[in-house]
Amino acid sequence: MNSQRPFQDRRDAGVQLAERVADLVLDQPIVLALPRGGVPVASEVADRIGAPLDIWVARKVGAPGREEYGIGAIAEGGGAVFVERAIEAFGIDDDQLDELVAAQQRELDRRVQHYRHDAESPDVSGCDVVLVDDGLATGVTARAAIAGIRNSSPATLTLAVPVAAPSSAESLAGSVDVIAIATPSGFGSVGEWFVDFSQTTDAEVVRLLDSNREATDRNRAGRHPGDI
């Protein structure tokens, strides 16, 4: 493997990350992935620790005409984070912000419906939640997801990523446990640390989620009263 790119692809990153997560003491674990790119990573983690896998959808809110420039993010569970200095820099008023948020909320709702087949959001109350993404850059979408998950009162919450910008990992560490395999000083972007960082498709997300649900159902069906 290229030493400058420690991860062959998202699956390889998930295998490596799973070994770190397996060291945690988790009582009622559930793995939540930030789609789309976090799902292949999280699938390996969930398989390794024998936990159910689900998604927690978050959407970046981009500036008008500069969609790639995040001014905030929203997530399931009412999670929302906004970068006030960015909003002020772009001169975005309250009505504009509401319109931008509404557009992303529609896409968030579409993805939730598509990925979950109209099922309810996972009940994470009292669970040990491991939130997984394929990397942490600015951290704005992760912050929104964390806020939304915390509204559901998990027992513990850990953010696990293969690679993270050091400043973002450090800033989040005060509010959530963070596991990152690599925190390179010359971070650049998440994709730079993968040999293959091709886009994850909706079809792949659905396939991985369905596969984990089937495995989880089989495991539950195979248990008997009194099993530990």
PDB file of C-alpha atoms in Angstrom:
ATOM      1  CA  MET A   1       0.000   0.000   0.000  1.00  0.00           C
ATOM      2  CA  ASN A   2       1.110   3.531  -0.712  1.00  0.00           C
ATOM      3  CA  SER A   3       2.485   4.832   2.592  1.00  0.00           C
ATOM      4  CA  GLN A   4       1.308   8.313   1.666  1.00  0.00           C
ATOM      5  CA  ARG A   5      -2.241   6.981   1.287  1.00  0.00           C
ATOM      6  CA  PRO A   6      -2.869   4.601   4.183  1.00  0.00           C
ATOM      7  CA  PHE A   7      -6.291   3.451   2.953  1.00  0.00           C
ATOM      8  CA  GLN A   8      -6.869   1.488  -0.235  1.00  0.00           C
ATOM      9  CA  ASP A   9     -10.577   2.304  -0.266  1.00  0.00           C
ATOM     10  CA  ARG A  10     -13.456   2.820   2.173  1.00  0.00           C
ATOM     11  CA  ARG A  11     -13.769  -0.890   2.888  1.00  0.00           C
ATOM     12  CA  ASP A  12     -10.086  -1.129   3.814  1.00  0.00           C
ATOM     13  CA  ALA A  13     -10.467   1.969   5.992  1.00  0.00           C
ATOM     14  CA  GLY A  14     -13.426   0.325   7.702  1.00  0.00           C
ATOM     15  CA  VAL A  15     -11.465  -2.849   8.412  1.00  0.00           C
ATOM     16  CA  GLN A  16      -8.669  -0.832  10.006  1.00  0.00           C
ATOM     17  CA  LEU A  17     -11.065   1.386  11.941  1.00  0.00           C
ATOM     18  CA  ALA A  18     -13.030  -1.609  13.180  1.00  0.00           C
ATOM     19  CA  GLU A  19      -9.987  -2.906  15.042  1.00  0.00           C
ATOM     20  CA  ARG A  20      -9.806   0.357  16.985  1.00  0.00           C
ATOM     21  CA  VAL A  21     -13.531   0.372  17.747  1.00  0.00           C
ATOM     22  CA  ALA A  22     -13.389  -3.273  18.862  1.00  0.00           C
ATOM     23  CA  ASP A  23     -11.196  -2.183  21.772  1.00  0.00           C
ATOM     24  CA  LEU A  24     -14.047  -0.126  23.238  1.00  0.00           C
ATOM     25  CA  VAL A  25     -16.252  -1.521  26.011  1.00  0.00           C
ATOM     26  CA  LEU A  26     -19.751  -1.240  24.522  1.00  0.00           C
ATOM     27  CA  ASP A  27     -22.839  -2.582  26.268  1.00  0.00           C
ATOM     28  CA  GLN A  28     -25.625  -1.914  23.732  1.00  0.00           C
ATOM     29  CA  PRO A  29     -23.733  -0.889  20.591  1.00  0.00           C
ATOM     30  CA  ILE A  30     -25.277   0.540  17.462  1.00  0.00           C
ATOM     31  CA  VAL A  31     -23.266   1.852  14.527  1.00  0.00           C
ATOM     32  CA  LEU A  32     -24.611   4.900  12.704  1.00  0.00           C
ATOM     33  CA  ALA A  33     -23.115   5.967   9.381  1.00  0.00           C
ATOM     34  CA  LEU A  34     -23.134   9.373   7.760  1.00  0.00           C
ATOM     35  CA  PRO A  35     -24.212   8.617   4.188  1.00  0.00           C
ATOM     36  CA  ARG A  36     -23.156   8.157   1.649  1.00  0.00           C
ATOM     37  CA  GLY A  37     -19.399   7.728   2.060  1.00  0.00           C
ATOM     38  CA  GLY A  38     -19.537   6.694   5.696  1.00  0.00           C
ATOM     39  CA  VAL A  39     -21.668   3.625   5.022  1.00  0.00           C
ATOM     40  CA  PRO A  40     -18.996   1.295   3.503  1.00  0.00           C
ATOM     41  CA  VAL A  41     -16.681   2.213   6.382  1.00  0.00           C
ATOM     42  CA  ALA A  42     -19.365   1.721   9.021  1.00  0.00           C
ATOM     43  CA  SER A  43     -20.461  -1.601   7.523  1.00  0.00           C
ATOM     44  CA  GLU A  44     -17.062  -3.110   8.333  1.00  0.00           C
ATOM     45  CA  VAL A  45     -17.180  -1.680  11.861  1.00  0.00           C
ATOM     46  CA  ALA A  46     -20.680  -3.047  12.502  1.00  0.00           C
ATOM     47  CA  ASP A  47     -19.713  -6.492  11.185  1.00  0.00           C
ATOM     48  CA  ARG A  48     -16.583  -6.585  13.341  1.00  0.00           C
ATOM     49  CA  ILE A  49     -18.336  -5.741  16.630  1.00  0.00           C
ATOM     50  CA  GLY A  50     -21.598  -7.546  15.819  1.00  0.00           C
ATOM     51  CA  ALA A  51     -23.740  -4.430  16.031  1.00  0.00           C
ATOM     52  CA  PRO A  52     -26.747  -3.257  14.034  1.00  0.00           C
ATOM     53  CA  LEU A  53     -26.008  -0.683  11.337  1.00  0.00           C
ATOM     54  CA  ASP A  54     -28.167   2.282  10.440  1.00  0.00           C
ATOM     55  CA  ILE A  55     -27.707   5.728   8.969  1.00  0.00           C
ATOM     56  CA  TRP A  56     -27.953   9.198  10.471  1.00  0.00           C
ATOM     57  CA  VAL A  57     -28.434  11.662   7.664  1.00  0.00           C
ATOM     58  CA  ALA A  58     -26.793  15.086   7.799  1.00  0.00           C
ATOM     59  CA  ARG A  59     -26.657  17.684   5.043  1.00  0.00           C
ATOM     60  CA  LYS A  60     -24.267  20.557   4.561  1.00  0.00           C
ATOM     61  CA  VAL A  61     -25.914  23.926   3.967  1.00  0.00           C
ATOM     62  CA  GLY A  62     -23.937  25.737   1.287  1.00  0.00           C
ATOM     63  CA  ALA A  63     -23.663  29.453   0.591  1.00  0.00           C
ATOM     64  CA  PRO A  64     -25.790  30.887  -2.255  1.00  0.00           C
ATOM     65  CA  GLY A  65     -23.921  30.294  -5.512  1.00  0.00           C
ATOM     66  CA  ARG A  66     -21.094  28.641  -3.549  1.00  0.00           C
ATOM     67  CA  GLU A  67     -22.730  25.361  -2.542  1.00  0.00           C
ATOM     68  CA  GLU A  68     -19.365  23.777  -1.785  1.00  0.00           C
ATOM     69  CA  TYR A  69     -18.736  26.394   0.913  1.00  0.00           C
ATOM     70  CA  GLY A  70     -20.510  25.194   4.039  1.00  0.00           C
ATOM     71  CA  ILE A  71     -22.212  27.826   6.181  1.00  0.00           C
ATOM     72  CA  GLY A  72     -23.752  25.163   8.392  1.00  0.00           C
ATOM     73  CA  ALA A  73     -25.365  21.751   8.461  1.00  0.00           C
ATOM     74  CA  ILE A  74     -28.585  20.062   9.515  1.00  0.00           C
ATOM     75  CA  ALA A  75     -29.194  16.482  10.601  1.00  0.00           C
ATOM     76  CA  GLU A  76     -31.842  14.061  11.729  1.00  0.00           C
ATOM     77  CA  GLY A  77     -33.095  14.485  15.257  1.00  0.00           C
ATOM     78  CA  GLY A  78     -33.154  18.255  14.993  1.00  0.00           C
ATOM     79  CA  GLY A  79     -29.402  18.667  14.830  1.00  0.00           C
ATOM     80  CA  ALA A  80     -28.283  21.987  13.361  1.00  0.00           C
ATOM     81  CA  VAL A  81     -25.003  23.895  13.373  1.00  0.00           C
ATOM     82  CA  PHE A  82     -24.310  27.221  11.666  1.00  0.00           C
ATOM     83  CA  VAL A  83     -21.093  29.136  11.110  1.00  0.00           C
ATOM     84  CA  GLU A  84     -22.096  32.673  12.032  1.00  0.00           C
ATOM     85  CA  ARG A  85     -18.994  34.330  10.598  1.00  0.00           C
ATOM     86  CA  ALA A  86     -19.649  32.659   7.223  1.00  0.00           C
ATOM     87  CA  ILE A  87     -23.300  33.725   7.245  1.00  0.00           C
ATOM     88  CA  GLU A  88     -22.247  37.294   7.962  1.00  0.00           C
ATOM     89  CA  ALA A  89     -19.486  37.209   5.321  1.00  0.00           C
ATOM     90  CA  PHE A  90     -21.987  36.217   2.613  1.00  0.00           C
ATOM     91  CA  GLY A  91     -24.568  38.718   3.826  1.00  0.00           C
ATOM     92  CA  ILE A  92     -27.224  36.019   4.247  1.00  0.00           C
ATOM     93  CA  ASP A  93     -30.381  37.252   5.956  1.00  0.00           C
ATOM     94  CA  ASP A  94     -32.857  35.137   7.921  1.00  0.00           C
ATOM     95  CA  ASP A  95     -35.204  34.559   4.951  1.00  0.00           C
ATOM     96  CA  GLN A  96     -32.342  33.391   2.720  1.00  0.00           C
ATOM     97  CA  LEU A  97     -31.061  31.095   5.431  1.00  0.00           C
ATOM     98  CA  ASP A  98     -34.513  29.589   5.882  1.00  0.00           C
ATOM     99  CA  GLU A  99     -34.708  28.891   2.140  1.00  0.00           C
ATOM    100  CA  LEU A 100     -31.276  27.258   2.091  1.00  0.00           C
ATOM    101  CA  VAL A 101     -32.131  25.096   5.096  1.00  0.00           C
ATOM    102  CA  ALA A 102     -35.506  24.112   3.626  1.00  0.00           C
ATOM    103  CA  ALA A 103     -33.854  22.905   0.407  1.00  0.00           C
ATOM    104  CA  GLN A 104     -31.432  20.716   2.328  1.00  0.00           C
ATOM    105  CA  GLN A 105     -34.219  19.465   4.601  1.00  0.00           C
ATOM    106  CA  ARG A 106     -36.094  18.198   1.552  1.00  0.00           C
ATOM    107  CA  GLU A 107     -33.023  16.289   0.376  1.00  0.00           C
ATOM    108  CA  LEU A 108     -32.421  14.984   3.898  1.00  0.00           C
ATOM    109  CA  ASP A 109     -36.001  13.679   4.068  1.00  0.00           C
ATOM    110  CA  ARG A 110     -35.650  12.055   0.623  1.00  0.00           C
ATOM    111  CA  ARG A 111     -32.515  10.194   1.647  1.00  0.00           C
ATOM    112  CA  VAL A 112     -33.988   9.025   4.934  1.00  0.00           C
ATOM    113  CA  GLN A 113     -37.043   7.639   3.138  1.00  0.00           C
ATOM    114  CA  HIS A 114     -34.971   6.009   0.403  1.00  0.00           C
ATOM    115  CA  TYR A 115     -32.362   4.415   2.640  1.00  0.00           C
ATOM    116  CA  ARG A 116     -34.709   3.224   5.391  1.00  0.00           C
ATOM    117  CA  HIS A 117     -37.638   2.130   3.220  1.00  0.00           C
ATOM    118  CA  ASP A 118     -39.965   4.316   5.325  1.00  0.00           C
ATOM    119  CA  ALA A 119     -38.809   2.688   8.595  1.00  0.00           C
ATOM    120  CA  GLU A 120     -38.503   4.783  11.753  1.00  0.00           C
ATOM    121  CA  SER A 121     -35.248   6.368  12.827  1.00  0.00           C
ATOM    122  CA  PRO A 122     -33.280   4.054  15.136  1.00  0.00           C
ATOM    123  CA  ASP A 123     -34.025   4.305  18.835  1.00  0.00           C
ATOM    124  CA  VAL A 124     -30.615   5.053  20.333  1.00  0.00           C
ATOM    125  CA  SER A 125     -31.800   5.933  23.826  1.00  0.00           C
ATOM    126  CA  GLY A 126     -29.494   4.208  26.300  1.00  0.00           C
ATOM    127  CA  CYS A 127     -27.315   2.781  23.516  1.00  0.00           C
ATOM    128  CA  ASP A 128     -23.584   3.047  22.971  1.00  0.00           C
ATOM    129  CA  VAL A 129     -23.550   4.849  19.629  1.00  0.00           C
ATOM    130  CA  VAL A 130     -20.593   4.765  17.257  1.00  0.00           C
ATOM    131  CA  LEU A 131     -21.006   7.433  14.579  1.00  0.00           C
ATOM    132  CA  VAL A 132     -18.862   6.694  11.515  1.00  0.00           C
ATOM    133  CA  ASP A 133     -17.853   8.731   8.490  1.00  0.00           C
ATOM    134  CA  ASP A 134     -15.144   8.274   5.867  1.00  0.00           C
ATOM    135  CA  GLY A 135     -13.253  11.300   7.176  1.00  0.00           C
ATOM    136  CA  LEU A 136     -13.461  14.532   9.109  1.00  0.00           C
ATOM    137  CA  ALA A 137     -12.607  17.780   7.348  1.00  0.00           C
ATOM    138  CA  THR A 138     -14.306  20.891   8.771  1.00  0.00           C
ATOM    139  CA  GLY A 139     -16.507  18.769  11.032  1.00  0.00           C
ATOM    140  CA  VAL A 140     -19.665  20.819  10.471  1.00  0.00           C
ATOM    141  CA  THR A 141     -21.851  17.901   9.327  1.00  0.00           C
ATOM    142  CA  ALA A 142     -20.482  15.696  12.101  1.00  0.00           C
ATOM    143  CA  ARG A 143     -21.350  18.396  14.644  1.00  0.00           C
ATOM    144  CA  ALA A 144     -24.934  18.560  13.369  1.00  0.00           C
ATOM    145  CA  ALA A 145     -25.254  14.764  13.499  1.00  0.00           C
ATOM    146  CA  ILE A 146     -23.813  14.656  17.007  1.00  0.00           C
ATOM    147  CA  ALA A 147     -26.317  17.286  18.152  1.00  0.00           C
ATOM    148  CA  GLY A 148     -29.207  15.325  16.647  1.00  0.00           C
ATOM    149  CA  ILE A 149     -28.096  12.026  18.188  1.00  0.00           C
ATOM    150  CA  ARG A 150     -27.615  13.603  21.600  1.00  0.00           C
ATOM    151  CA  ASN A 151     -31.264  14.718  21.497  1.00  0.00           C
ATOM    152  CA  SER A 152     -32.125  10.988  21.659  1.00  0.00           C
ATOM    153  CA  SER A 153     -30.143  10.433  24.885  1.00  0.00           C
ATOM    154  CA  PRO A 154     -27.580   7.740  23.997  1.00  0.00           C
ATOM    155  CA  ALA A 155     -25.603   6.204  26.859  1.00  0.00           C
ATOM    156  CA  THR A 156     -22.316   7.024  25.095  1.00  0.00           C
ATOM    157  CA  LEU A 157     -21.392   8.572  21.760  1.00  0.00           C
ATOM    158  CA  THR A 158     -18.146   8.010  19.882  1.00  0.00           C
ATOM    159  CA  LEU A 159     -17.173   9.516  16.531  1.00  0.00           C
ATOM    160  CA  ALA A 160     -14.954   7.140  14.544  1.00  0.00           C
ATOM    161  CA  VAL A 161     -13.232   8.110  11.289  1.00  0.00           C
ATOM    162  CA  PRO A 162     -10.232   6.818   9.348  1.00  0.00           C
ATOM    163  CA  VAL A 163      -8.673  10.259   8.863  1.00  0.00           C
ATOM    164  CA  ALA A 164      -9.301  13.687  10.356  1.00  0.00           C
ATOM    165  CA  ALA A 165      -8.011  17.213  10.148  1.00  0.00           C
ATOM    166  CA  PRO A 166      -6.157  17.675  13.460  1.00  0.00           C
ATOM    167  CA  SER A 167      -7.922  20.944  14.305  1.00  0.00           C
ATOM    168  CA  SER A 168     -11.368  19.435  13.700  1.00  0.00           C
ATOM    169  CA  ALA A 169     -10.621  16.324  15.750  1.00  0.00           C
ATOM    170  CA  GLU A 170      -9.309  18.463  18.583  1.00  0.00           C
ATOM    171  CA  SER A 171     -12.301  20.803  18.570  1.00  0.00           C
ATOM    172  CA  LEU A 172     -14.769  17.904  18.655  1.00  0.00           C
ATOM    173  CA  ALA A 173     -12.890  15.999  21.341  1.00  0.00           C
ATOM    174  CA  GLY A 174     -14.324  18.295  23.994  1.00  0.00           C
ATOM    175  CA  SER A 175     -17.888  17.182  23.277  1.00  0.00           C
ATOM    176  CA  VAL A 176     -17.544  13.593  22.056  1.00  0.00           C
ATOM    177  CA  ASP A 177     -15.042  10.747  22.149  1.00  0.00           C
ATOM    178  CA  VAL A 178     -13.097  10.745  18.870  1.00  0.00           C
ATOM    179  CA  ILE A 179     -11.296   7.816  17.241  1.00  0.00           C
ATOM    180  CA  ALA A 180      -9.189   8.691  14.204  1.00  0.00           C
ATOM    181  CA  ILE A 181      -6.534   6.414  12.749  1.00  0.00           C
ATOM    182  CA  ALA A 182      -4.694   9.289  11.083  1.00  0.00           C
ATOM    183  CA  THR A 183      -4.593  13.001  11.931  1.00  0.00           C
ATOM    184  CA  PRO A 184      -1.966  14.205   9.437  1.00  0.00           C
ATOM    185  CA  SER A 185      -0.566  17.705   9.806  1.00  0.00           C
ATOM    186  CA  GLY A 186      -0.778  18.206   6.048  1.00  0.00           C
ATOM    187  CA  PHE A 187      -4.403  17.119   5.917  1.00  0.00           C
ATOM    188  CA  GLY A 188      -5.646  18.801   2.714  1.00  0.00           C
ATOM    189  CA  SER A 189      -8.800  16.762   2.040  1.00  0.00           C
ATOM    190  CA  VAL A 190     -10.250  13.397   3.016  1.00  0.00           C
ATOM    191  CA  GLY A 191      -9.880  11.900  -0.458  1.00  0.00           C
ATOM    192  CA  GLU A 192      -6.133  12.503  -0.541  1.00  0.00           C
ATOM    193  CA  TRP A 193      -5.630   9.690   1.983  1.00  0.00           C
ATOM    194  CA  PHE A 194      -7.348   6.995  -0.101  1.00  0.00           C
ATOM    195  CA  VAL A 195      -6.023   5.253  -3.186  1.00  0.00           C
ATOM    196  CA  ASP A 196      -9.616   4.764  -4.382  1.00  0.00           C
ATOM    197  CA  PHE A 197     -12.077   7.417  -3.233  1.00  0.00           C
ATOM    198  CA  SER A 198     -14.724   6.915  -5.905  1.00  0.00           C
ATOM    199  CA  GLN A 199     -18.213   8.080  -5.021  1.00  0.00           C
ATOM    200  CA  THR A 200     -20.476   5.791  -3.018  1.00  0.00           C
ATOM    201  CA  THR A 201     -23.829   5.313  -4.748  1.00  0.00           C
ATOM    202  CA  ASP A 202     -27.316   5.234  -3.266  1.00  0.00           C
ATOM    203  CA  ALA A 203     -27.594   1.627  -4.464  1.00  0.00           C
ATOM    204  CA  GLU A 204     -24.483   0.630  -2.501  1.00  0.00           C
ATOM    205  CA  VAL A 205     -25.809   2.331   0.624  1.00  0.00           C
ATOM    206  CA  VAL A 206     -29.118   0.452   0.394  1.00  0.00           C
ATOM    207  CA  ARG A 207     -27.356  -2.864  -0.307  1.00  0.00           C
ATOM    208  CA  LEU A 208     -25.067  -2.571   2.720  1.00  0.00           C
ATOM    209  CA  LEU A 209     -27.882  -1.502   5.042  1.00  0.00           C
ATOM    210  CA  ASP A 210     -30.145  -4.327   3.855  1.00  0.00           C
ATOM    211  CA  SER A 211     -27.322  -6.855   4.250  1.00  0.00           C
ATOM    212  CA  ASN A 212     -26.698  -5.803   7.845  1.00  0.00           C
ATOM    213  CA  ARG A 213     -30.430  -5.860   8.681  1.00  0.00           C
ATOM    214  CA  GLU A 214     -30.711  -9.406   7.321  1.00  0.00           C
ATOM    215  CA  ALA A 215     -27.682 -10.536   9.336  1.00  0.00           C
ATOM    216  CA  THR A 216     -29.028  -8.853  12.479  1.00  0.00           C
ATOM    217  CA  ASP A 217     -32.439 -10.498  12.030  1.00  0.00           C
ATOM    218  CA  ARG A 218     -30.804 -13.912  11.564  1.00  0.00           C
ATOM    219  CA  ASN A 219     -28.755 -13.465  14.713  1.00  0.00           C
ATOM    220  CA  ARG A 220     -31.819 -12.466  16.719  1.00  0.00           C
ATOM    221  CA  ALA A 221     -33.817 -15.387  15.370  1.00  0.00           C
ATOM    222  CA  GLY A 222     -31.032 -17.770  16.384  1.00  0.00           C
ATOM    223  CA  ARG A 223     -30.997 -16.676  20.006  1.00  0.00           C
ATOM    224  CA  HIS A 224     -32.882 -18.589  22.680  1.00  0.00           C
ATOM    225  CA  PRO A 225     -34.230 -17.508  26.063  1.00  0.00           C
ATOM    226  CA  GLY A 226     -31.413 -17.491  28.565  1.00  0.00           C
ATOM    227  CA  ASP A 227     -28.718 -16.842  25.964  1.00  0.00           C
ATOM    228  CA  ILE A 228     -26.106 -14.317  27.039  1.00  0.00           C
TER     229      ILE A 228
END
